[in-house]
PDB file of C-alpha atoms and ligand atoms in Angstrom:
ATOM      1  CA  UNK Y   1     108.961  50.387  91.909  1.00 69.00           C
ATOM      2  CA  UNK Y   2     109.001  54.122  91.095  1.00 85.00           C
ATOM      3  CA  UNK Y   3     112.024  56.012  92.374  1.00 93.00           C
ATOM      4  CA  UNK Y   4     111.385  57.731  95.699  1.00 97.00           C
ATOM      5  CA  UNK Y   5     111.438  61.513  95.415  1.00 98.00           C
ATOM      6  CA  UNK Y   6     112.618  63.604  98.364  1.00 98.00           C
ATOM      7  CA  UNK Y   7     112.984  67.276  99.217  1.00 98.00           C
ATOM      8  CA  UNK Y   8     116.361  68.096 100.788  1.00 98.00           C
ATOM      9  CA  UNK Y   9     118.055  71.214 102.187  1.00 96.00           C
ATOM     10  CA  UNK Y  10     121.529  70.500 100.816  1.00 96.00           C
ATOM     11  CA  UNK Y  11     122.892  72.025  97.610  1.00 96.00           C
ATOM     12  CA  UNK Y  12     122.683  69.653  94.634  1.00 97.00           C
ATOM     13  CA  UNK Y  13     125.761  69.526  92.395  1.00 94.00           C
ATOM     14  CA  UNK Y  14     127.195  66.953  89.995  1.00 92.00           C
ATOM     15  CA  UNK Y  15     129.149  64.099  91.623  1.00 86.00           C
ATOM     16  CA  UNK Y  16     128.512  65.510  95.058  1.00 87.00           C
ATOM     17  CA  UNK Y  17     128.344  63.070  97.967  1.00 93.00           C
ATOM     18  CA  UNK Y  18     125.324  63.554 100.192  1.00 96.00           C
ATOM     19  CA  UNK Y  19     124.006  61.757 103.283  1.00 97.00           C
ATOM     20  CA  UNK Y  20     120.356  61.608 104.256  1.00 97.00           C
ATOM     21  CA  UNK Y  21     119.678  61.070 107.950  1.00 97.00           C
ATOM     22  CA  UNK Y  22     116.705  61.065 110.309  1.00 96.00           C
ATOM     23  CA  UNK Y  23     113.249  60.415 108.887  1.00 96.00           C
ATOM     24  CA  UNK Y  24     114.462  60.308 105.298  1.00 97.00           C
ATOM     25  CA  UNK Y  25     117.080  57.684 106.159  1.00 97.00           C
ATOM     26  CA  UNK Y  26     114.453  55.661 108.034  1.00 97.00           C
ATOM     27  CA  UNK Y  27     112.051  55.904 105.101  1.00 97.00           C
ATOM     28  CA  UNK Y  28     114.619  54.700 102.559  1.00 97.00           C
ATOM     29  CA  UNK Y  29     116.211  51.999 104.738  1.00 97.00           C
ATOM     30  CA  UNK Y  30     113.335  50.649 106.813  1.00 96.00           C
ATOM     31  CA  UNK Y  31     110.137  51.490 104.944  1.00 96.00           C
ATOM     32  CA  UNK Y  32     111.337  51.000 101.363  1.00 97.00           C
ATOM     33  CA  UNK Y  33     114.196  48.637 102.329  1.00 96.00           C
ATOM     34  CA  UNK Y  34     116.545  50.177  99.777  1.00 97.00           C
ATOM     35  CA  UNK Y  35     120.257  49.420  99.766  1.00 95.00           C
ATOM     36  CA  UNK Y  36     123.403  50.174  97.770  1.00 96.00           C
ATOM     37  CA  UNK Y  37     122.750  50.679  94.067  1.00 97.00           C
ATOM     38  CA  UNK Y  38     119.163  51.944  94.448  1.00 97.00           C
ATOM     39  CA  UNK Y  39     118.414  55.368  93.022  1.00 97.00           C
ATOM     40  CA  UNK Y  40     116.347  58.276  94.345  1.00 98.00           C
ATOM     41  CA  UNK Y  41     115.280  61.652  93.000  1.00 98.00           C
ATOM     42  CA  UNK Y  42     116.163  64.766  94.978  1.00 98.00           C
ATOM     43  CA  UNK Y  43     115.149  68.441  94.750  1.00 98.00           C
ATOM     44  CA  UNK Y  44     115.729  71.458  96.957  1.00 98.00           C
ATOM     45  CA  UNK Y  45     113.776  74.304  95.343  1.00 97.00           C
ATOM     46  CA  UNK Y  46     116.964  75.859  93.948  1.00 97.00           C
ATOM     47  CA  UNK Y  47     118.968  73.398  91.848  1.00 98.00           C
ATOM     48  CA  UNK Y  48     116.323  71.503  89.877  1.00 98.00           C
ATOM     49  CA  UNK Y  49     115.799  67.753  90.195  1.00 98.00           C
ATOM     50  CA  UNK Y  50     118.648  65.239  90.462  1.00 98.00           C
ATOM     51  CA  UNK Y  51     119.096  61.480  90.457  1.00 97.00           C
ATOM     52  CA  UNK Y  52     121.291  60.065  93.196  1.00 97.00           C
ATOM     53  CA  UNK Y  53     122.561  56.526  93.651  1.00 97.00           C
ATOM     54  CA  UNK Y  54     122.922  55.049  97.122  1.00 97.00           C
ATOM     55  CA  UNK Y  55     126.537  54.032  97.846  1.00 97.00           C
ATOM     56  CA  UNK Y  56     126.131  52.764 101.416  1.00 96.00           C
ATOM     57  CA  UNK Y  57     123.181  52.319 103.710  1.00 96.00           C
ATOM     58  CA  UNK Y  58     124.645  52.547 107.204  1.00 94.00           C
ATOM     59  CA  UNK Y  59     122.965  52.736 110.618  1.00 93.00           C
ATOM     60  CA  UNK Y  60     123.633  56.480 110.632  1.00 93.00           C
ATOM     61  CA  UNK Y  61     122.435  57.451 107.188  1.00 97.00           C
ATOM     62  CA  UNK Y  62     121.932  56.823 103.489  1.00 97.00           C
ATOM     63  CA  UNK Y  63     125.169  57.835 101.765  1.00 97.00           C
ATOM     64  CA  UNK Y  64     124.655  58.668  98.127  1.00 97.00           C
ATOM     65  CA  UNK Y  65     126.184  60.434  95.168  1.00 96.00           C
ATOM     66  CA  UNK Y  66     124.450  62.715  92.689  1.00 96.00           C
ATOM     67  CA  UNK Y  67     124.744  61.294  89.194  1.00 95.00           C
ATOM     68  CA  UNK Y  68     122.678  63.461  86.823  1.00 96.00           C
ATOM     69  CA  UNK Y  69     120.440  66.468  86.742  1.00 97.00           C
ATOM     70  CA  UNK Y  70     117.017  65.375  85.504  1.00 97.00           C
ATOM     71  CA  UNK Y  71     115.410  68.834  85.285  1.00 97.00           C
ATOM     72  CA  UNK Y  72     116.736  72.375  85.740  1.00 97.00           C
ATOM     73  CA  UNK Y  73     115.046  74.708  88.192  1.00 97.00           C
ATOM     74  CA  UNK Y  74     112.284  76.659  86.452  1.00 94.00           C
ATOM     75  CA  UNK Y  75     110.239  79.616  87.687  1.00 92.00           C
ATOM     76  CA  UNK Y  76     106.916  78.804  89.327  1.00 93.00           C
ATOM     77  CA  UNK Y  77     103.788  80.924  89.767  1.00 93.00           C
ATOM     78  CA  UNK Y  78     103.903  83.340  92.664  1.00 96.00           C
ATOM     79  CA  UNK Y  79     100.614  82.502  94.395  1.00 97.00           C
ATOM     80  CA  UNK Y  80      99.909  82.788  98.115  1.00 98.00           C
ATOM     81  CA  UNK Y  81      97.052  81.130  99.971  1.00 98.00           C
ATOM     82  CA  UNK Y  82      95.626  82.941 102.998  1.00 98.00           C
ATOM     83  CA  UNK Y  83      93.015  80.886 104.813  1.00 98.00           C
ATOM     84  CA  UNK Y  84      91.356  80.837 108.207  1.00 97.00           C
ATOM     85  CA  UNK Y  85      92.282  77.484 109.814  1.00 95.00           C
ATOM     86  CA  UNK Y  86      89.405  75.046 110.123  1.00 92.00           C
ATOM     87  CA  UNK Y  87      88.855  72.083 112.428  1.00 88.00           C
ATOM     88  CA  UNK Y  88      90.119  68.530 112.078  1.00 86.00           C
ATOM     89  CA  UNK Y  89      91.909  66.825 109.247  1.00 90.00           C
ATOM     90  CA  UNK Y  90      90.500  69.154 106.610  1.00 93.00           C
ATOM     91  CA  UNK Y  91      93.174  71.703 107.503  1.00 94.00           C
ATOM     92  CA  UNK Y  92      95.853  69.120 106.624  1.00 95.00           C
ATOM     93  CA  UNK Y  93      94.092  68.449 103.345  1.00 97.00           C
ATOM     94  CA  UNK Y  94      94.223  72.170 102.574  1.00 97.00           C
ATOM     95  CA  UNK Y  95      98.032  72.170 102.996  1.00 98.00           C
ATOM     96  CA  UNK Y  96      98.344  69.016 100.895  1.00 98.00           C
ATOM     97  CA  UNK Y  97      96.159  70.291  98.041  1.00 98.00           C
ATOM     98  CA  UNK Y  98      97.754  73.742  98.123  1.00 98.00           C
ATOM     99  CA  UNK Y  99     101.092  71.992  97.600  1.00 98.00           C
ATOM    100  CA  UNK Y 100      99.707  70.084  94.620  1.00 98.00           C
ATOM    101  CA  UNK Y 101      97.981  73.134  93.205  1.00 98.00           C
ATOM    102  CA  UNK Y 102     101.244  75.067  93.019  1.00 97.00           C
ATOM    103  CA  UNK Y 103     100.886  77.572  95.866  1.00 98.00           C
ATOM    104  CA  UNK Y 104     104.186  79.252  96.755  1.00 98.00           C
ATOM    105  CA  UNK Y 105     103.253  80.339 100.288  1.00 98.00           C
ATOM    106  CA  UNK Y 106     100.613  79.019 102.691  1.00 98.00           C
ATOM    107  CA  UNK Y 107      99.518  81.546 105.325  1.00 98.00           C
ATOM    108  CA  UNK Y 108      97.082  80.621 108.108  1.00 97.00           C
ATOM    109  CA  UNK Y 109      95.279  83.813 109.145  1.00 97.00           C
ATOM    110  CA  UNK Y 110      93.259  84.209 112.323  1.00 96.00           C
ATOM    111  CA  UNK Y 111      89.949  85.993 111.869  1.00 97.00           C
ATOM    112  CA  UNK Y 112      87.271  87.012 114.360  1.00 96.00           C
ATOM    113  CA  UNK Y 113      85.257  83.834 113.773  1.00 95.00           C
ATOM    114  CA  UNK Y 114      88.187  81.413 113.560  1.00 94.00           C
ATOM    115  CA  UNK Y 115      87.357  78.658 116.049  1.00 91.00           C
ATOM    116  CA  UNK Y 116      90.654  76.744 115.944  1.00 89.00           C
ATOM    117  CA  UNK Y 117      92.773  77.685 118.961  1.00 83.00           C
ATOM    118  CA  UNK Y 118      96.070  76.075 117.898  1.00 91.00           C
ATOM    119  CA  UNK Y 119      97.475  75.549 114.424  1.00 93.00           C
ATOM    120  CA  UNK Y 120      99.963  72.708 114.042  1.00 95.00           C
ATOM    121  CA  UNK Y 121     102.310  74.466 111.622  1.00 97.00           C
ATOM    122  CA  UNK Y 122     104.811  71.578 111.601  1.00 97.00           C
ATOM    123  CA  UNK Y 123     102.080  69.230 110.387  1.00 96.00           C
ATOM    124  CA  UNK Y 124     101.008  71.691 107.697  1.00 97.00           C
ATOM    125  CA  UNK Y 125     104.646  71.899 106.571  1.00 97.00           C
ATOM    126  CA  UNK Y 126     104.956  68.115 106.461  1.00 97.00           C
ATOM    127  CA  UNK Y 127     101.762  67.808 104.412  1.00 97.00           C
ATOM    128  CA  UNK Y 128     102.860  70.512 101.964  1.00 98.00           C
ATOM    129  CA  UNK Y 129     106.300  68.904 101.583  1.00 98.00           C
ATOM    130  CA  UNK Y 130     104.927  65.396 101.005  1.00 97.00           C
ATOM    131  CA  UNK Y 131     102.520  66.764  98.401  1.00 98.00           C
ATOM    132  CA  UNK Y 132     105.375  68.520  96.581  1.00 98.00           C
ATOM    133  CA  UNK Y 133     107.439  65.327  96.615  1.00 97.00           C
ATOM    134  CA  UNK Y 134     104.565  63.279  95.251  1.00 96.00           C
ATOM    135  CA  UNK Y 135     103.337  65.699  92.578  1.00 96.00           C
ATOM    136  CA  UNK Y 136     106.794  66.287  91.072  1.00 95.00           C
ATOM    137  CA  UNK Y 137     106.971  70.017  91.569  1.00 97.00           C
ATOM    138  CA  UNK Y 138     110.421  71.537  91.998  1.00 97.00           C
ATOM    139  CA  UNK Y 139     109.802  73.502  95.171  1.00 97.00           C
ATOM    140  CA  UNK Y 140     107.956  73.194  98.474  1.00 98.00           C
ATOM    141  CA  UNK Y 141     105.556  75.923  99.585  1.00 98.00           C
ATOM    142  CA  UNK Y 142     106.638  77.989 102.546  1.00 98.00           C
ATOM    143  CA  UNK Y 143     104.183  77.689 105.464  1.00 98.00           C
ATOM    144  CA  UNK Y 144     104.166  80.755 107.698  1.00 98.00           C
ATOM    145  CA  UNK Y 145     103.247  81.004 111.370  1.00 97.00           C
ATOM    146  CA  UNK Y 146      99.608  82.055 111.908  1.00 96.00           C
ATOM    147  CA  UNK Y 147      99.037  85.799 111.922  1.00 96.00           C
ATOM    148  CA  UNK Y 148      95.898  87.816 112.461  1.00 96.00           C
ATOM    149  CA  UNK Y 149      94.008  89.164 109.486  1.00 97.00           C
ATOM    150  CA  UNK Y 150      94.594  92.788 110.462  1.00 97.00           C
ATOM    151  CA  UNK Y 151      98.391  92.278 110.474  1.00 97.00           C
ATOM    152  CA  UNK Y 152      98.258  90.503 107.121  1.00 97.00           C
ATOM    153  CA  UNK Y 153      96.295  93.377 105.592  1.00 98.00           C
ATOM    154  CA  UNK Y 154      98.536  95.985 107.262  1.00 97.00           C
ATOM    155  CA  UNK Y 155     101.674  94.436 105.760  1.00 96.00           C
ATOM    156  CA  UNK Y 156     100.168  93.770 102.336  1.00 98.00           C
ATOM    157  CA  UNK Y 157     102.844  94.081  99.621  1.00 97.00           C
ATOM    158  CA  UNK Y 158     101.939  96.621  96.968  1.00 94.00           C
ATOM    159  CA  UNK Y 159     101.206  95.096  93.579  1.00 94.00           C
ATOM    160  CA  UNK Y 160     100.134  91.636  94.794  1.00 96.00           C
ATOM    161  CA  UNK Y 161      96.542  91.014  93.727  1.00 96.00           C
ATOM    162  CA  UNK Y 162      94.378  89.716  96.587  1.00 97.00           C
ATOM    163  CA  UNK Y 163      91.451  87.642  95.337  1.00 97.00           C
ATOM    164  CA  UNK Y 164      89.041  87.847  98.235  1.00 98.00           C
ATOM    165  CA  UNK Y 165      86.367  85.123  98.319  1.00 97.00           C
ATOM    166  CA  UNK Y 166      83.455  87.202  99.574  1.00 95.00           C
ATOM    167  CA  UNK Y 167      80.391  85.064 100.238  1.00 89.00           C
ATOM    168  CA  UNK Y 168      76.930  86.592 100.176  1.00 81.00           C
ATOM    169  CA  UNK Y 169      78.104  89.810  98.515  1.00 81.00           C
ATOM    170  CA  UNK Y 170      77.640  91.340  95.113  1.00 83.00           C
ATOM    171  CA  UNK Y 171      81.227  90.547  94.258  1.00 93.00           C
ATOM    172  CA  UNK Y 172      82.429  90.032  90.680  1.00 95.00           C
ATOM    173  CA  UNK Y 173      81.956  86.437  89.482  1.00 96.00           C
ATOM    174  CA  UNK Y 174      85.350  84.745  89.686  1.00 96.00           C
ATOM    175  CA  UNK Y 175      85.548  83.877  85.973  1.00 95.00           C
ATOM    176  CA  UNK Y 176      84.948  87.492  85.025  1.00 95.00           C
ATOM    177  CA  UNK Y 177      87.543  88.779  87.516  1.00 95.00           C
ATOM    178  CA  UNK Y 178      90.175  86.319  86.311  1.00 94.00           C
ATOM    179  CA  UNK Y 179      89.522  87.109  82.662  1.00 91.00           C
ATOM    180  CA  UNK Y 180      90.144  90.813  83.351  1.00 90.00           C
ATOM    181  CA  UNK Y 181      93.347  90.005  85.253  1.00 87.00           C
ATOM    182  CA  UNK Y 182      94.541  87.700  82.458  1.00 80.00           C
ATOM    183  CA  UNK Y 183      94.641  90.695  80.135  1.00 76.00           C
ATOM    184  CA  UNK Y 184      97.377  92.184  82.332  1.00 74.00           C
ATOM    185  CA  UNK Y 185     100.919  90.766  82.505  1.00 69.00           C
ATOM    186  CA  UNK Y 186     101.556  88.076  85.116  1.00 74.00           C
ATOM    187  CA  UNK Y 187     101.379  89.562  88.604  1.00 86.00           C
ATOM    188  CA  UNK Y 188     101.999  88.027  91.999  1.00 95.00           C
ATOM    189  CA  UNK Y 189      98.685  87.043  93.517  1.00 96.00           C
ATOM    190  CA  UNK Y 190      97.018  85.642  96.621  1.00 98.00           C
ATOM    191  CA  UNK Y 191      93.650  84.168  97.481  1.00 98.00           C
ATOM    192  CA  UNK Y 192      91.853  84.717 100.791  1.00 98.00           C
ATOM    193  CA  UNK Y 193      89.235  82.314 102.164  1.00 98.00           C
ATOM    194  CA  UNK Y 194      87.329  82.797 105.412  1.00 97.00           C
ATOM    195  CA  UNK Y 195      86.407  80.449 108.273  1.00 96.00           C
ATOM    196  CA  UNK Y 196      83.279  78.283 108.621  1.00 93.00           C
ATOM    197  CA  UNK Y 197      81.464  81.255 110.175  1.00 94.00           C
ATOM    198  CA  UNK Y 198      82.512  83.658 107.422  1.00 95.00           C
ATOM    199  CA  UNK Y 199      84.075  87.123 107.754  1.00 96.00           C
ATOM    200  CA  UNK Y 200      82.576  89.894 109.886  1.00 96.00           C
ATOM    201  CA  UNK Y 201      81.421  93.032 108.112  1.00 96.00           C
ATOM    202  CA  UNK Y 202      84.366  94.944 109.631  1.00 97.00           C
ATOM    203  CA  UNK Y 203      86.798  92.379 108.250  1.00 97.00           C
ATOM    204  CA  UNK Y 204      85.210  92.582 104.819  1.00 97.00           C
ATOM    205  CA  UNK Y 205      85.570  96.359 104.831  1.00 96.00           C
ATOM    206  CA  UNK Y 206      89.186  96.103 105.985  1.00 97.00           C
ATOM    207  CA  UNK Y 207      90.145  93.661 103.233  1.00 97.00           C
ATOM    208  CA  UNK Y 208      88.227  95.600 100.596  1.00 96.00           C
ATOM    209  CA  UNK Y 209      90.133  98.763 101.571  1.00 96.00           C
ATOM    210  CA  UNK Y 210      93.314  97.324 100.057  1.00 97.00           C
ATOM    211  CA  UNK Y 211      94.055  98.809  96.632  1.00 96.00           C
ATOM    212  CA  UNK Y 212      95.049  95.363  95.352  1.00 95.00           C
ATOM    213  CA  UNK Y 213      91.914  93.591  96.612  1.00 96.00           C
ATOM    214  CA  UNK Y 214      89.581  92.013  94.056  1.00 96.00           C
ATOM    215  CA  UNK Y 215      86.434  90.684  95.802  1.00 97.00           C
ATOM    216  CA  UNK Y 216      85.095  87.647  93.963  1.00 97.00           C
ATOM    217  CA  UNK Y 217      82.050  85.411  94.119  1.00 97.00           C
ATOM    218  CA  UNK Y 218      82.241  81.641  93.733  1.00 97.00           C
ATOM    219  CA  UNK Y 219      78.655  81.380  92.609  1.00 95.00           C
ATOM    220  CA  UNK Y 220      75.277  81.006  94.276  1.00 94.00           C
ATOM    221  CA  UNK Y 221      76.114  78.055  96.556  1.00 95.00           C
ATOM    222  CA  UNK Y 222      77.779  78.531  99.928  1.00 95.00           C
ATOM    223  CA  UNK Y 223      80.911  76.367  99.771  1.00 97.00           C
ATOM    224  CA  UNK Y 224      82.741  74.854 102.687  1.00 96.00           C
ATOM    225  CA  UNK Y 225      85.988  76.696 103.302  1.00 96.00           C
ATOM    226  CA  UNK Y 226      88.183  73.860 101.981  1.00 97.00           C
ATOM    227  CA  UNK Y 227      86.061  73.516  98.833  1.00 97.00           C
ATOM    228  CA  UNK Y 228      86.377  77.268  98.262  1.00 98.00           C
ATOM    229  CA  UNK Y 229      90.187  77.011  98.624  1.00 98.00           C
ATOM    230  CA  UNK Y 230      90.513  74.256  96.018  1.00 98.00           C
ATOM    231  CA  UNK Y 231      88.111  75.939  93.588  1.00 98.00           C
ATOM    232  CA  UNK Y 232      89.896  79.304  93.809  1.00 97.00           C
ATOM    233  CA  UNK Y 233      93.365  77.829  93.388  1.00 98.00           C
ATOM    234  CA  UNK Y 234      92.352  75.692  90.406  1.00 97.00           C
ATOM    235  CA  UNK Y 235      90.612  78.599  88.689  1.00 96.00           C
ATOM    236  CA  UNK Y 236      93.597  80.886  89.240  1.00 95.00           C
ATOM    237  CA  UNK Y 237      96.032  78.306  87.835  1.00 94.00           C
ATOM    238  CA  UNK Y 238      93.824  77.838  84.767  1.00 93.00           C
ATOM    239  CA  UNK Y 239      93.496  81.558  84.038  1.00 91.00           C
ATOM    240  CA  UNK Y 240      96.697  83.083  85.373  1.00 91.00           C
ATOM    241  CA  UNK Y 241      99.103  80.325  86.325  1.00 91.00           C
ATOM    242  CA  UNK Y 242     100.906  77.362  84.841  1.00 90.00           C
ATOM    243  CA  UNK Y 243      97.803  75.428  83.750  1.00 91.00           C
ATOM    244  CA  UNK Y 244      97.610  77.813  80.789  1.00 86.00           C
ATOM    245  CA  UNK Y 245     100.465  75.928  79.132  1.00 80.00           C
ATOM    246  CA  UNK Y 246     103.370  77.363  77.187  1.00 68.00           C
ATOM    247  CA  UNK Y 247     105.223  80.271  78.674  1.00 58.00           C
ATOM    248  CA  UNK Y 248     103.073  81.430  81.567  1.00 54.00           C
ATOM    249  CA  UNK Y 249     105.150  84.585  81.707  1.00 51.00           C
ATOM    250  CA  UNK Y 250     106.809  84.067  85.083  1.00 54.00           C
ATOM    251  CA  UNK Y 251     110.073  85.961  85.457  1.00 52.00           C
ATOM    252  CA  UNK Y 252     113.265  84.121  86.444  1.00 52.00           C
TER     253      UNK Y 252
HETATM  254  N1  LIG G 301      79.030  80.980 107.428  1.00 64.77           N
HETATM  255  C1  LIG G 301      79.192  81.819 106.283  1.00 64.77           C
HETATM  256  C2  LIG G 301      77.858  82.345 105.814  1.00 64.77           C
HETATM  257  O1  LIG G 301      76.853  81.747 106.207  1.00 64.77           O
HETATM  258  O2  LIG G 301      77.821  83.297 105.053  1.00 64.77           O
HETATM  259  C3  LIG G 301      79.851  80.993 105.169  1.00 64.77           C
HETATM  260  C4  LIG G 301      81.322  80.828 105.261  1.00 64.77           C
HETATM  261  S1  LIG G 301      81.958  79.714 104.051  1.00 64.77           S
HETATM  262  C5  LIG G 301      81.580  78.178 104.764  1.00 64.77           C
HETATM  263  C6  LIG G 301      83.712  79.809 104.260  1.00 64.77           C
HETATM  264  C7  LIG G 301      84.438  80.730 103.293  1.00 64.77           C
HETATM  265  O3  LIG G 301      84.412  80.175 101.994  1.00 64.77           O
HETATM  266  C8  LIG G 301      83.860  82.123 103.140  1.00 64.77           C
HETATM  267  O4  LIG G 301      84.281  82.995 104.148  1.00 64.77           O
HETATM  268  C9  LIG G 301      84.368  82.529 101.771  1.00 64.77           C
HETATM  269  O5  LIG G 301      85.684  83.037 101.835  1.00 64.77           O
HETATM  270  C10 LIG G 301      84.351  81.216 101.024  1.00 64.77           C
HETATM  271  N2  LIG G 301      83.132  80.996 100.235  1.00 64.77           N
HETATM  272  C11 LIG G 301      82.242  79.985 100.372  1.00 64.77           C
HETATM  273  N3  LIG G 301      81.279  80.056  99.443  1.00 64.77           N
HETATM  274  C12 LIG G 301      81.548  81.154  98.708  1.00 64.77           C
HETATM  275  C13 LIG G 301      80.919  81.784  97.573  1.00 64.77           C
HETATM  276  N4  LIG G 301      79.824  81.277  97.033  1.00 64.77           N
HETATM  277  N5  LIG G 301      81.509  82.890  97.065  1.00 64.77           N
HETATM  278  C14 LIG G 301      82.612  83.419  97.607  1.00 64.77           C
HETATM  279  N6  LIG G 301      83.251  82.878  98.670  1.00 64.77           N
HETATM  280  C15 LIG G 301      82.740  81.759  99.204  1.00 64.77           C
END
């Protein structure tokens, strides 16, 4: 059996005792039926990845000790995903795939044509965390509370490129836009995808008014919002992020 891999809040230091409680304890004790002597991998987004050995499995928790650091913490691409929440399970899939595709922050944004009335942020967080545990990344994306598009644009941090997926517009083809950006040094970036009904003209003008906005086209076919998210994230990782291999140029 492969070693379970869990995200924890606690600091991870050599020979440190640590107890996992709650859902993580239940998962190790009842679902996986692990006991003393079994090992698990732990990460917290700060101290790299560690192996821990279970000393005691009690009714209250899984008591373990950290034995070795398996990987040091390394810098990860600084990529945000802004997306208008969509209906049903596809919104959970977006959080899961964003976790796998190396997004650092997931931001649900409410637009004029967003039809979802309530966003289950806790479920998005759980999906993003499980994806990070499974895909072996060393951090978990932050998932923010939903905010409206106007507020997101109003608070836009200077210098963060916003790749705006602008359907039905004469926007720059995505490959061309990413090739131009790749000539610059690594910059923080974000991608913005609209709802099923698309953006209003006013919203498009608002987003385009940002100095850091780069409107892009994803080709001649109208993609579903979740497809557009996955395509944009994969293309960005290949051109600007850690799919390029070697030193992707991310600062410590
Ligand atoms: N109902 C809209 C329309 O008819 O124009 C389409 C919205 S589309 C289903 C959802 C989102 O995916 C869009 O707002 C956009 O951000 C993105 N998207 C889909 N296809 C795209 C394309 N070919 N180019 C750029 N963005 C696209």
